[in-house]
N, CA and C atoms as an extended XYZ file, in Angstrom:
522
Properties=species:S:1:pos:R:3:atomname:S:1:resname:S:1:resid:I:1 pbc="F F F"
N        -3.051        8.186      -22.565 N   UNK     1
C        -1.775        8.086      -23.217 CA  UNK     1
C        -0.652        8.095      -22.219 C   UNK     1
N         0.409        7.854      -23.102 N   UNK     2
C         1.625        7.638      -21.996 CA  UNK     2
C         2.251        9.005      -21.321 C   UNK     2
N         2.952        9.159      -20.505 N   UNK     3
C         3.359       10.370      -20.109 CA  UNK     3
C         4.810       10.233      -19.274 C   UNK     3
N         5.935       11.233      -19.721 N   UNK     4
C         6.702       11.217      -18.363 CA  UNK     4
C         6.697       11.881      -17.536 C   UNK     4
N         7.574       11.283      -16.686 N   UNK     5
C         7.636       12.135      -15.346 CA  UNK     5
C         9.442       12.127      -15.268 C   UNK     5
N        10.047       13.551      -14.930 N   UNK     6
C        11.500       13.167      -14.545 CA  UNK     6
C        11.674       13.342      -12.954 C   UNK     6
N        12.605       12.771      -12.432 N   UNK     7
C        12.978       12.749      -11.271 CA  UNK     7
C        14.928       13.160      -11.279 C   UNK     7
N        15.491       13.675      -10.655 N   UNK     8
C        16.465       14.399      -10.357 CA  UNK     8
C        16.707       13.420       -9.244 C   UNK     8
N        18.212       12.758       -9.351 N   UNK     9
C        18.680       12.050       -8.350 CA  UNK     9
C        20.478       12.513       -7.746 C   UNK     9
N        20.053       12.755       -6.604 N   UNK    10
C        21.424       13.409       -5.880 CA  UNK    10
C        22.252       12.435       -5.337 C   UNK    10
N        23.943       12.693       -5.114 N   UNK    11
C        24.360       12.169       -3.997 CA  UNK    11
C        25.193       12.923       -3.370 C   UNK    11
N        25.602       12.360       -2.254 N   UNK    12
C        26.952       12.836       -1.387 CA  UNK    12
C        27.868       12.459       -1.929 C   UNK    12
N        28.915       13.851       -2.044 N   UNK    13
C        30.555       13.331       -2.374 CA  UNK    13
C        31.203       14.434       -1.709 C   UNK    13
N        32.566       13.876       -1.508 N   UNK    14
C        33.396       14.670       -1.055 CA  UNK    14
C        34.014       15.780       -2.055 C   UNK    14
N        34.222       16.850       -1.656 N   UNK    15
C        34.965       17.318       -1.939 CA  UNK    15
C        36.323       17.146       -2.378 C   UNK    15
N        37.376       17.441       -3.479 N   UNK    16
C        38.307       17.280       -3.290 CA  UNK    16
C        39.579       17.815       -2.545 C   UNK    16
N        40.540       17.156       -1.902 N   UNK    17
C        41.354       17.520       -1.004 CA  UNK    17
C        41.021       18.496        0.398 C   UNK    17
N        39.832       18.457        0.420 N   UNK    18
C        38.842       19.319        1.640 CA  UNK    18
C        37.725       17.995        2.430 C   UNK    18
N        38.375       18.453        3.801 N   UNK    19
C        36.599       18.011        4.905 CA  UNK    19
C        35.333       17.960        4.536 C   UNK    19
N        35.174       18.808        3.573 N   UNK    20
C        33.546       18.786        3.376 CA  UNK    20
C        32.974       17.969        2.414 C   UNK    20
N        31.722       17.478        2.646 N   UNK    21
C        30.567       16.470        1.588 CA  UNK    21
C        30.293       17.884        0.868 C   UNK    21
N        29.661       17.739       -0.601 N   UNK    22
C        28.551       18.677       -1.051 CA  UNK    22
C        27.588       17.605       -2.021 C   UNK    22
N        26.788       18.153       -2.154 N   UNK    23
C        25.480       17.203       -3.253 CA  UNK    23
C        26.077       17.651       -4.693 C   UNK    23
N        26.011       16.355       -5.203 N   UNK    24
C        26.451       15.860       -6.535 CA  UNK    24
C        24.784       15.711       -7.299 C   UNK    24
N        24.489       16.572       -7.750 N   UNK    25
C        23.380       15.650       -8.920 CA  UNK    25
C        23.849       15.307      -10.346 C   UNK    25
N        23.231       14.123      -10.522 N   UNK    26
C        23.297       13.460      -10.995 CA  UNK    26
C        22.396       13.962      -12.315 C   UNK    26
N        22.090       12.837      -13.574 N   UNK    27
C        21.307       13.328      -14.797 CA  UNK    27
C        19.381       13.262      -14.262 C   UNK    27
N        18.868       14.174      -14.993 N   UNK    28
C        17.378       13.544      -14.931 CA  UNK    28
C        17.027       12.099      -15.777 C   UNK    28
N        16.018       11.498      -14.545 N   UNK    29
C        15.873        9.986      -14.627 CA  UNK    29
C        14.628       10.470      -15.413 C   UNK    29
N        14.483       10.350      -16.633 N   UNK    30
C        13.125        9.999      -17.645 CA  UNK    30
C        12.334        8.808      -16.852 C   UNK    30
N        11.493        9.080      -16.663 N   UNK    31
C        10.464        7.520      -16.221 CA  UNK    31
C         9.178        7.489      -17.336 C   UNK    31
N         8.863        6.464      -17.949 N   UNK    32
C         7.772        6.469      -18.513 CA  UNK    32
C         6.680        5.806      -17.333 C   UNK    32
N         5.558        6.786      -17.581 N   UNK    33
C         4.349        6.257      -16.349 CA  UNK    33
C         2.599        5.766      -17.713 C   UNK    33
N         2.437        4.892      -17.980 N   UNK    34
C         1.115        4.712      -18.504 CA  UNK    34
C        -0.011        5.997      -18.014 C   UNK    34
N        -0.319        6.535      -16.673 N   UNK    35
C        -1.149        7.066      -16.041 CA  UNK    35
C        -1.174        8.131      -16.112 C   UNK    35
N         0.525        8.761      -16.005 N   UNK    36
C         0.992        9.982      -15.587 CA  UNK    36
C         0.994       10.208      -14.509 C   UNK    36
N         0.783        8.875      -13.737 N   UNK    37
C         0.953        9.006      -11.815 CA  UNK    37
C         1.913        7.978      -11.773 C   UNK    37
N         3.268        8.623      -11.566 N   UNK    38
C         4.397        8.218      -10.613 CA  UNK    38
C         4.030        7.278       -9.227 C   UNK    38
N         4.361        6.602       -8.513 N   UNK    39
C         4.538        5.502       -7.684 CA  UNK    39
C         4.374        6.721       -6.630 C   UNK    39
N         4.210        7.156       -5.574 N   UNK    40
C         4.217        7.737       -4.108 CA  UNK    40
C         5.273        8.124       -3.736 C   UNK    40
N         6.036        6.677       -3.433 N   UNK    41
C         7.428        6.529       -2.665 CA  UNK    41
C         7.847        5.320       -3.446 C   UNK    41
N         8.823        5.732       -5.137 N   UNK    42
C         9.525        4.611       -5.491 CA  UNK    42
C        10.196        4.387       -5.135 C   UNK    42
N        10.910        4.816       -3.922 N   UNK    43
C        12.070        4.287       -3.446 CA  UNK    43
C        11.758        3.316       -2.375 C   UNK    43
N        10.245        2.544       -2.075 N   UNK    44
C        10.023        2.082       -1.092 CA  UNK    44
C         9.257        0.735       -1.749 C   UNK    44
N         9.294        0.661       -2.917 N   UNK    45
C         8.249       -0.467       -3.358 CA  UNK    45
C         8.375       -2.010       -3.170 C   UNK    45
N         7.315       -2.550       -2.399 N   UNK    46
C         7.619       -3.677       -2.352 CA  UNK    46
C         6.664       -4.909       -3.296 C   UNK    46
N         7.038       -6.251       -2.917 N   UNK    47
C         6.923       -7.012       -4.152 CA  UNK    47
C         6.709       -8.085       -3.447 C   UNK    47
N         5.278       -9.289       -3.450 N   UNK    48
C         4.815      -10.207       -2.657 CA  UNK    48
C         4.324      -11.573       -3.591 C   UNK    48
N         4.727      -12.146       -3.811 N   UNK    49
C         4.005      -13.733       -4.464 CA  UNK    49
C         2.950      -14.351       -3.686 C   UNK    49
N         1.508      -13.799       -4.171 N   UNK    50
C         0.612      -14.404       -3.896 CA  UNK    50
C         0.621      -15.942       -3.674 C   UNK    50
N         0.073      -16.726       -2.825 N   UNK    51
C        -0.352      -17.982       -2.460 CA  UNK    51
C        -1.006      -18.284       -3.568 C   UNK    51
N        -0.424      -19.776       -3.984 N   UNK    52
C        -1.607      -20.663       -4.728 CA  UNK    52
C        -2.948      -20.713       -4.288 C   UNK    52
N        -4.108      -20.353       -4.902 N   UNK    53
C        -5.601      -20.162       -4.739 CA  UNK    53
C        -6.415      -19.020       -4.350 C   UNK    53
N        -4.896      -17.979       -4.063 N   UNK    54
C        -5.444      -16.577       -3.730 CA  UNK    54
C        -6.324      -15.804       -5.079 C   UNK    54
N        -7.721      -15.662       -4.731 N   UNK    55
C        -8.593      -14.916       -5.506 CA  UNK    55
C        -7.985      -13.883       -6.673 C   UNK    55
N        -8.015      -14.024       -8.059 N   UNK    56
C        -7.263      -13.031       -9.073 CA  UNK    56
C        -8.919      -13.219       -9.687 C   UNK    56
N        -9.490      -12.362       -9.622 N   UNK    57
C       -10.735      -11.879      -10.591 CA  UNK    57
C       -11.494      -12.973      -10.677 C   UNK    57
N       -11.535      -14.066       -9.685 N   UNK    58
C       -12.512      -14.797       -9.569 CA  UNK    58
C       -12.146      -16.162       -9.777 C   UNK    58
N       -10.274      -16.150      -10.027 N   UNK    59
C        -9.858      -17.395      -10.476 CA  UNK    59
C        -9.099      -18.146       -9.380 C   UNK    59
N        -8.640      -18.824       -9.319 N   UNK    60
C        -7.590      -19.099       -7.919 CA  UNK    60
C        -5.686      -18.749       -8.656 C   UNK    60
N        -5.420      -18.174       -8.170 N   UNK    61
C        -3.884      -18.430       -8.240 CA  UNK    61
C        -3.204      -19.225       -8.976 C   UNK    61
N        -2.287      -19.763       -9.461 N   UNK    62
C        -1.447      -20.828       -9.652 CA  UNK    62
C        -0.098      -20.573      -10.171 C   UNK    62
N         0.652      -19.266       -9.447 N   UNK    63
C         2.296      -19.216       -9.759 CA  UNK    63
C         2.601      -20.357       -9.506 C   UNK    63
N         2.779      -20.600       -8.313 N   UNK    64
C         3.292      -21.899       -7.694 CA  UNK    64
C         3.605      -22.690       -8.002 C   UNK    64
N         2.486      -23.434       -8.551 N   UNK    65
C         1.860      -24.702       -9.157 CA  UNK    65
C         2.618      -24.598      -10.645 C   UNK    65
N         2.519      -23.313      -11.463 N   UNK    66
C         3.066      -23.188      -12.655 CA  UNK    66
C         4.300      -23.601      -12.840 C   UNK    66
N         5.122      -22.716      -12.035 N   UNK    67
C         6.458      -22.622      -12.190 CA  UNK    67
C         7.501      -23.380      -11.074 C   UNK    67
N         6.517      -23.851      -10.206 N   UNK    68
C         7.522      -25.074       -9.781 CA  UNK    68
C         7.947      -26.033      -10.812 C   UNK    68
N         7.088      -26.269      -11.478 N   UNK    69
C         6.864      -27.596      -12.980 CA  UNK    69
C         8.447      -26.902      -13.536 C   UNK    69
N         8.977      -25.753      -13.607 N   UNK    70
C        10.131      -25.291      -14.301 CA  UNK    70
C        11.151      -25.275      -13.433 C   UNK    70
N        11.291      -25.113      -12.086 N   UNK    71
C        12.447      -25.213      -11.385 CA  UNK    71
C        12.149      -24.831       -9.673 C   UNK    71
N        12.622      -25.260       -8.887 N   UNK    72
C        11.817      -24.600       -7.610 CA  UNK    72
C        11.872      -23.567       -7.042 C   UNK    72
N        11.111      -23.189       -6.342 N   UNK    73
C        10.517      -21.923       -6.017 CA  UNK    73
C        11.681      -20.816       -5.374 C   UNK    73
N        12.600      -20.813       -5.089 N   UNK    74
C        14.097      -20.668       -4.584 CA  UNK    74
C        14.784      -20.299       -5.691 C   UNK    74
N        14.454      -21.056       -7.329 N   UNK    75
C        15.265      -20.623       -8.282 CA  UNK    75
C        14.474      -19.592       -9.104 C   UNK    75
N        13.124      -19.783       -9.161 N   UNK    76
C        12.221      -19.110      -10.096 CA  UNK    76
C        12.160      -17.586       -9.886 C   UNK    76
N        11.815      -17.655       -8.378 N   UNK    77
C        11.428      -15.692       -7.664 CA  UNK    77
C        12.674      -15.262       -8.095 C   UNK    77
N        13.535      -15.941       -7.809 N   UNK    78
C        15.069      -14.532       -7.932 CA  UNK    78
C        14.606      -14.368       -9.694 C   UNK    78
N        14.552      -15.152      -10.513 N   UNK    79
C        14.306      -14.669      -11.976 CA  UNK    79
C        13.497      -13.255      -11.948 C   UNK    79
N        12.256      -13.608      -11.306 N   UNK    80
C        11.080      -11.998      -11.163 CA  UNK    80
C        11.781      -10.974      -10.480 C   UNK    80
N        12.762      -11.434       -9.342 N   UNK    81
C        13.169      -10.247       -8.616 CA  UNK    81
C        14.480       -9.608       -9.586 C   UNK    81
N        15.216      -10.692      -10.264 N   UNK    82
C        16.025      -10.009      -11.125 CA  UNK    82
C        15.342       -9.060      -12.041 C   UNK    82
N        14.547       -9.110      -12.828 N   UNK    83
C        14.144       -8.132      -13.973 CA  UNK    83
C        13.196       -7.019      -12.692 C   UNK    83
N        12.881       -7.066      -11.695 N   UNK    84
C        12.471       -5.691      -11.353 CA  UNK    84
C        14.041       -5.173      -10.808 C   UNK    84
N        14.737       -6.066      -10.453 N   UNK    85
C        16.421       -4.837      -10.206 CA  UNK    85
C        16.999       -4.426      -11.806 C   UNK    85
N        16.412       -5.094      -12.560 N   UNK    86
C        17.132       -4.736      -13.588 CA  UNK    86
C        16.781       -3.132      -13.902 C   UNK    86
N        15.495       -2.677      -13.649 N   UNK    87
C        14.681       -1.598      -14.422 CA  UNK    87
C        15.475       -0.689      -12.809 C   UNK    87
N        14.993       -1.341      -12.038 N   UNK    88
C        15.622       -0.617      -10.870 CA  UNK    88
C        16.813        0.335      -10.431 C   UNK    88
N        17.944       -0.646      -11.279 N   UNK    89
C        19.077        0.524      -11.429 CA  UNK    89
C        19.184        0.932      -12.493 C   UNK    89
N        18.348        0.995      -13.271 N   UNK    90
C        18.146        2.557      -14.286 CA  UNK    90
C        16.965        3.881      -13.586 C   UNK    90
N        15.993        2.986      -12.889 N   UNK    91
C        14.957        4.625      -12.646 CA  UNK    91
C        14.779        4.898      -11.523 C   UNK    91
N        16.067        4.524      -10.527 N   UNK    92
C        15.825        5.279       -9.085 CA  UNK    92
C        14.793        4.332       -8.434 C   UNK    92
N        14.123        3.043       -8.535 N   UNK    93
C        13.403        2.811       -7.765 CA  UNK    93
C        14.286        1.490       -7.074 C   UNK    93
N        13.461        1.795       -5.805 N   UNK    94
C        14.109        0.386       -4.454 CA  UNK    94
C        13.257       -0.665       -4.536 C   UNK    94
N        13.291       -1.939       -4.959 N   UNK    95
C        12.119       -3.036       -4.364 CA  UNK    95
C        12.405       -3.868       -3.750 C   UNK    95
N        11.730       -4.294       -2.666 N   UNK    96
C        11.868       -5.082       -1.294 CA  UNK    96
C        11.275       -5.932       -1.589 C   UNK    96
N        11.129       -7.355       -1.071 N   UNK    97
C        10.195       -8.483       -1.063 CA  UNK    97
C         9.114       -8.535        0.406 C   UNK    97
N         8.257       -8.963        0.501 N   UNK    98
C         7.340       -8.830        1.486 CA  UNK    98
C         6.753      -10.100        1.479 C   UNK    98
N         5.643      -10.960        2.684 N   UNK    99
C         4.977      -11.896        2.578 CA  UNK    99
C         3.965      -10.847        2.204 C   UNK    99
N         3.157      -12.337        1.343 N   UNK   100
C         1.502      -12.070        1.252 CA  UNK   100
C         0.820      -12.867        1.550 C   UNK   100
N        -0.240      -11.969        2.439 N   UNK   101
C        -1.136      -12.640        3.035 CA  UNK   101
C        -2.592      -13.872        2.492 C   UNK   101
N        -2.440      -13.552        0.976 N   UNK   102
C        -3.272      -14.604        0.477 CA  UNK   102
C        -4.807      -13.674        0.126 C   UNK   102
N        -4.907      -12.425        0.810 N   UNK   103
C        -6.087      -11.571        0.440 CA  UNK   103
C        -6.500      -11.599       -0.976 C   UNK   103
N        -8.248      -11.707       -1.539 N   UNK   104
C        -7.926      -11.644       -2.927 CA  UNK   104
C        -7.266      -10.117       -3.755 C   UNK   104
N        -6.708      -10.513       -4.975 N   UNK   105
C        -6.705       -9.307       -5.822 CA  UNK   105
C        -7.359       -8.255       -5.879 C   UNK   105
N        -7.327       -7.122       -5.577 N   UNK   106
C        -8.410       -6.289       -5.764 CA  UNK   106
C        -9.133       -5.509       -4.763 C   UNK   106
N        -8.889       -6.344       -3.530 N   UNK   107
C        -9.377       -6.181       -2.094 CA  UNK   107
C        -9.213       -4.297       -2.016 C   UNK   107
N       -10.232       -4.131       -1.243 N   UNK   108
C        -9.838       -2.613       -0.614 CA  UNK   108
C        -8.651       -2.431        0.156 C   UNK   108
N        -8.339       -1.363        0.262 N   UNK   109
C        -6.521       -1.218        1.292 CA  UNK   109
C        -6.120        0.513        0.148 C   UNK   109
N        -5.162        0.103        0.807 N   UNK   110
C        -3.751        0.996        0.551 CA  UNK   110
C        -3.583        0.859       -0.509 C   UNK   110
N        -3.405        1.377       -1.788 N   UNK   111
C        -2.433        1.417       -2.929 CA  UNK   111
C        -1.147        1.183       -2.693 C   UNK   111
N        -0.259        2.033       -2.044 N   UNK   112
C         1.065        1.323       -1.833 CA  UNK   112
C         1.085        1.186       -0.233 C   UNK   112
N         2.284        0.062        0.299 N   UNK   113
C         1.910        0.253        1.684 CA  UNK   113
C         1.085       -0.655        2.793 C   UNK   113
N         0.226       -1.271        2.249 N   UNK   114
C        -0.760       -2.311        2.808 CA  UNK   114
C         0.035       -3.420        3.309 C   UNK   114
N         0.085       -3.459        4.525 N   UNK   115
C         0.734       -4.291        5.095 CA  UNK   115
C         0.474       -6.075        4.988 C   UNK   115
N        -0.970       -5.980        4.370 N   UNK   116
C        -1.115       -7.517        4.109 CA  UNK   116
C        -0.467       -8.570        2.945 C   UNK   116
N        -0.082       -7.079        2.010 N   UNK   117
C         0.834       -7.913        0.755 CA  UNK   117
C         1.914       -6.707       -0.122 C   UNK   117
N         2.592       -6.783       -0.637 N   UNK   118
C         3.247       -6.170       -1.699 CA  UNK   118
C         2.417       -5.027       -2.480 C   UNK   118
N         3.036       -4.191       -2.679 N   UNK   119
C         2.576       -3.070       -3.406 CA  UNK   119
C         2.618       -3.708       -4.876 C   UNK   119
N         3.344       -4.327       -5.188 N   UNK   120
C         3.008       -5.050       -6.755 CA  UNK   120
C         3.533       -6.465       -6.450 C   UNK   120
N         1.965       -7.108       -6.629 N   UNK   121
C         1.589       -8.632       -6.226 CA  UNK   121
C         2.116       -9.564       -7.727 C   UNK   121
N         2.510      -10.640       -7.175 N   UNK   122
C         2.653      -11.686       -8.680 CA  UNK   122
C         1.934      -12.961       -8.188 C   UNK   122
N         1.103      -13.215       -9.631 N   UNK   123
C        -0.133      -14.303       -9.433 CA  UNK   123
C         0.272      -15.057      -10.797 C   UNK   123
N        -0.589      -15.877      -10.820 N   UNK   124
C        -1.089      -16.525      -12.404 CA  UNK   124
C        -2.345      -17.126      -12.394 C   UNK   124
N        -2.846      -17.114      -14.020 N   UNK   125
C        -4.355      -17.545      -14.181 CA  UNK   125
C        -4.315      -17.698      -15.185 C   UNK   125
N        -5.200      -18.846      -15.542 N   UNK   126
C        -5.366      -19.290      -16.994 CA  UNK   126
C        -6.048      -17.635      -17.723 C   UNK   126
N        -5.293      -17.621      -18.834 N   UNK   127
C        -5.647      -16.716      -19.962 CA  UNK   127
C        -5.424      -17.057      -21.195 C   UNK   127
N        -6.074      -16.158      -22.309 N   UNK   128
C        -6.020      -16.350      -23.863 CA  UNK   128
C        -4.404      -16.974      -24.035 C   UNK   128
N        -4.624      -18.143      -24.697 N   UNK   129
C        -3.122      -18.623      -25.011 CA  UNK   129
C        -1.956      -17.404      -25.730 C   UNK   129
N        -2.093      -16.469      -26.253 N   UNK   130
C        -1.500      -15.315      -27.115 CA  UNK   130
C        -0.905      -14.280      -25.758 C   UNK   130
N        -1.610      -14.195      -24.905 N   UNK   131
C        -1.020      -13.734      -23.584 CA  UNK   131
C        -0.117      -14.125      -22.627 C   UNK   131
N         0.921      -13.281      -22.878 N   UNK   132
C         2.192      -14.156      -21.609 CA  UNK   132
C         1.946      -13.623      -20.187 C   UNK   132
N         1.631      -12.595      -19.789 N   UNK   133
C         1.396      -12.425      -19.207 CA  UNK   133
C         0.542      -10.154      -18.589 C   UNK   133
N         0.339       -9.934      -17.998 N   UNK   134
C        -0.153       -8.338      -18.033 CA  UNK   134
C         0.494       -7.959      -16.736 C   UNK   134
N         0.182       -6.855      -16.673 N   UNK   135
C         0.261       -5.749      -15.844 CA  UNK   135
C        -0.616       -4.680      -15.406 C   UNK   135
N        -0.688       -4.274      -13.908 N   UNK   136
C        -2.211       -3.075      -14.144 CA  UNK   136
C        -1.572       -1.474      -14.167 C   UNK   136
N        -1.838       -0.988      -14.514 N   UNK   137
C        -1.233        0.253      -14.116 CA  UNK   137
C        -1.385        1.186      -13.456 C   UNK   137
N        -0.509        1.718      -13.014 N   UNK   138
C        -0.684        2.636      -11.676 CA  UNK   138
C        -1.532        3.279      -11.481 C   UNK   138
N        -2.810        3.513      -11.251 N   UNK   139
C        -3.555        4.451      -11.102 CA  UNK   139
C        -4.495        4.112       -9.774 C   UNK   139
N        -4.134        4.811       -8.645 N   UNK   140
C        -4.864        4.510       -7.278 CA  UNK   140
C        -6.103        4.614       -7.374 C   UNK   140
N        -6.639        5.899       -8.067 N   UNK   141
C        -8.066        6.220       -7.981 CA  UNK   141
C        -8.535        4.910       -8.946 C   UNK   141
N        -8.381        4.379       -9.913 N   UNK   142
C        -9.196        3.312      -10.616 CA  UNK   142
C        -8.593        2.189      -10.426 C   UNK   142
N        -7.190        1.839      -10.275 N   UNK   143
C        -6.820        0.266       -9.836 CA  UNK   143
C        -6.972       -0.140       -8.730 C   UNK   143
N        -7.176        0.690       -7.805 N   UNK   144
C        -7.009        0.336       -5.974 CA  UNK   144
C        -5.780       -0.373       -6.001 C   UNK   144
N        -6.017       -1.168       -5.364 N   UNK   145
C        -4.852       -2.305       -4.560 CA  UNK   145
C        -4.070       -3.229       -5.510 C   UNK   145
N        -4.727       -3.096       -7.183 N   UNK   146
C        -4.605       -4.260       -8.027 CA  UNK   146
C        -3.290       -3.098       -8.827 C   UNK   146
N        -2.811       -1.718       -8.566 N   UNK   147
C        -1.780       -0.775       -9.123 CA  UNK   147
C        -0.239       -1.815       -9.047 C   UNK   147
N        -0.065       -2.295       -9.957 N   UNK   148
C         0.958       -2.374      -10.338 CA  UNK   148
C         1.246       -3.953      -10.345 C   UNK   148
N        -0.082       -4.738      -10.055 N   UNK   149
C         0.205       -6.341      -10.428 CA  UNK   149
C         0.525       -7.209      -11.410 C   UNK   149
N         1.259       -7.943      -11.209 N   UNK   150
C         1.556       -8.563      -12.768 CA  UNK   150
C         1.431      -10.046      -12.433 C   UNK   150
N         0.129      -10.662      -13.777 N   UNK   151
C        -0.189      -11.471      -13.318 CA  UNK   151
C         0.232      -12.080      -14.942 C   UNK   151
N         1.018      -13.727      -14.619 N   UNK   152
C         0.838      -14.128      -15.590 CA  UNK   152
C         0.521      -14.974      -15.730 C   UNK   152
N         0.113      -15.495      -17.586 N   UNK   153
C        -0.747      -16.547      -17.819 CA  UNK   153
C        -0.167      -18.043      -17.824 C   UNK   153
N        -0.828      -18.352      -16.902 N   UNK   154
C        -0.875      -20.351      -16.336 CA  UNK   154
C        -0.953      -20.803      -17.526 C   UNK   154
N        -1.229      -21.121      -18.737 N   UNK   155
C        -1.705      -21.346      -20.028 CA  UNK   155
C        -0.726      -20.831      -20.714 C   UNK   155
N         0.265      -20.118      -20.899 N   UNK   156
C         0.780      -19.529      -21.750 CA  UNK   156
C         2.417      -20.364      -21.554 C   UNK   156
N         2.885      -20.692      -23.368 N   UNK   157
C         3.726      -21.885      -22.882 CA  UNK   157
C         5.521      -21.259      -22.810 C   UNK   157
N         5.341      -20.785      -21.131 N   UNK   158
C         6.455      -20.261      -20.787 CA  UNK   158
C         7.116      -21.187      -20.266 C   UNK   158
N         8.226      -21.933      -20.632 N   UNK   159
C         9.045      -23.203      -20.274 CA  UNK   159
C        10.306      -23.333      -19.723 C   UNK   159
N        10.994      -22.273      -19.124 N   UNK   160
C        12.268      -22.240      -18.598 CA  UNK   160
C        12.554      -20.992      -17.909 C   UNK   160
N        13.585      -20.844      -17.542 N   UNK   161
C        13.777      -19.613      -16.544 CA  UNK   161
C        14.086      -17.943      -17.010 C   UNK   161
N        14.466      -18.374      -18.452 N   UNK   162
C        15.127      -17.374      -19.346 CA  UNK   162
C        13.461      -17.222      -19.583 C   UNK   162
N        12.564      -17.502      -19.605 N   UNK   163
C        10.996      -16.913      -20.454 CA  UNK   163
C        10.251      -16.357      -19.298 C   UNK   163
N        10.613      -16.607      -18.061 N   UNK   164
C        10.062      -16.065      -16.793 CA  UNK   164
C        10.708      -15.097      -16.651 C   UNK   164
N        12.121      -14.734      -16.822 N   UNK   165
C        12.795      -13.650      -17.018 CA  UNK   165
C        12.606      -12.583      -17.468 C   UNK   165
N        12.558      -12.975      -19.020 N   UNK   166
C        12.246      -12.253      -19.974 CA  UNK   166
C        10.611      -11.745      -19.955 C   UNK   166
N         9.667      -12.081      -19.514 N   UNK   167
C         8.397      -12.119      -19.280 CA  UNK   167
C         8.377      -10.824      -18.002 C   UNK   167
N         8.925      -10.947      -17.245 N   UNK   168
C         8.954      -10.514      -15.980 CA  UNK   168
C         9.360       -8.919      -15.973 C   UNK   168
N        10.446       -9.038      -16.778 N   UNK   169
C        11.122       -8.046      -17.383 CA  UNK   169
C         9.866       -7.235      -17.799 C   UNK   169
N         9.803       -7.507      -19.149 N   UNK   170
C         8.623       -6.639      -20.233 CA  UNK   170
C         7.598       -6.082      -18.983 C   UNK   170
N         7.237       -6.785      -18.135 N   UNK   171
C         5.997       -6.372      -17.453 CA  UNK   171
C         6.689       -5.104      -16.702 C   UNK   171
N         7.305       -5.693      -15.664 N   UNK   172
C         8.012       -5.216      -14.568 CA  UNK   172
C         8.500       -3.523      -14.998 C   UNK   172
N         8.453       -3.409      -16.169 N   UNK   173
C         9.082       -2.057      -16.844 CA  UNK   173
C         7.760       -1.411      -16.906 C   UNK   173
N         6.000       -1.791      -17.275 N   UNK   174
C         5.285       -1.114      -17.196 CA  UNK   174
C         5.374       -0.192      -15.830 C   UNK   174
């Protein structure tokens, strides 16, 4: 079942009419976690677009290939990277973009951290037409390397930038 976790977020402010900083906190950040395991270091998460043909459970890849057909690749990622800033400045988390190395899905490594790709990878693969797309959820001990991928479906008739958005979004919040 689902579970939260809160996190307490501080800042620096000045004082008024005085030299000195003091810590300002701020409200507790509610996070909903599927697992009940929080991210490591959310303030460090990064985010990698698998290569067309990179191994997803035995399938080859095909963001690429998908969503170039909708606009090019320059216009599409900022859509995915928008809906993870969107969730971003509500729950305290940072996400960076990273290359990926093309390793398949699933590979042994690092849960977060693995220098060969993104801590949460984006792929696509043909799936059940009713599926827009999934998400894995955080859990190191049973997802390994596959914690926090969102892969969506090549097959599923997402047709413009507002449905990659919106798609991206829903996941990106698991």
């Amino acid at each position: 079942g689902s579970q939260f976790t809160s996190r307490r977020a501080c800042k620096k402010r000045n004082q008024p009419n005085q030299n000195i900083s003091a810590l300002e906190c701020l409200e507790d950040r509610i996070l909903l976690t599927v697992t009940g395991i929080p991210w490591g270091a959310s303030d460090q998460l990064t985010v990698s677009f698998a290569p067309d043909a990179t191994d997803i459970a035995g399938q080859p890849n095909e963001i690429f290939s998908k969503f170039d057909t909708i606009a090019e690749t320059q216009v599409w990622q900022p859509q995915i990277l928008h809906a993870f800033q969107t969730w971003a400045v509500s729950t305290n988390v940072n996400v960076g973009v990273v290359d990926d190395g093309g390793q398949e899905f699933g590979i042994g490594g690092f849960t977060q951290g693995d220098s060969r790709f993104g801590d949460i990878r984006i792929g696509a693969i043909p799936m059940q037409k009713d599926v827009l797309a999934i998400s894995v959820p955080n859990d190191g001990f049973i997802s390994g390397t596959w914690a926090g991928d969102i892969i969506f479906n090549s097959n599923a008739n997402i047709q413009d930038l507002d449905d990659i958005f919106s798609v991206a979004l829903h996941e990106s919040g698991h």
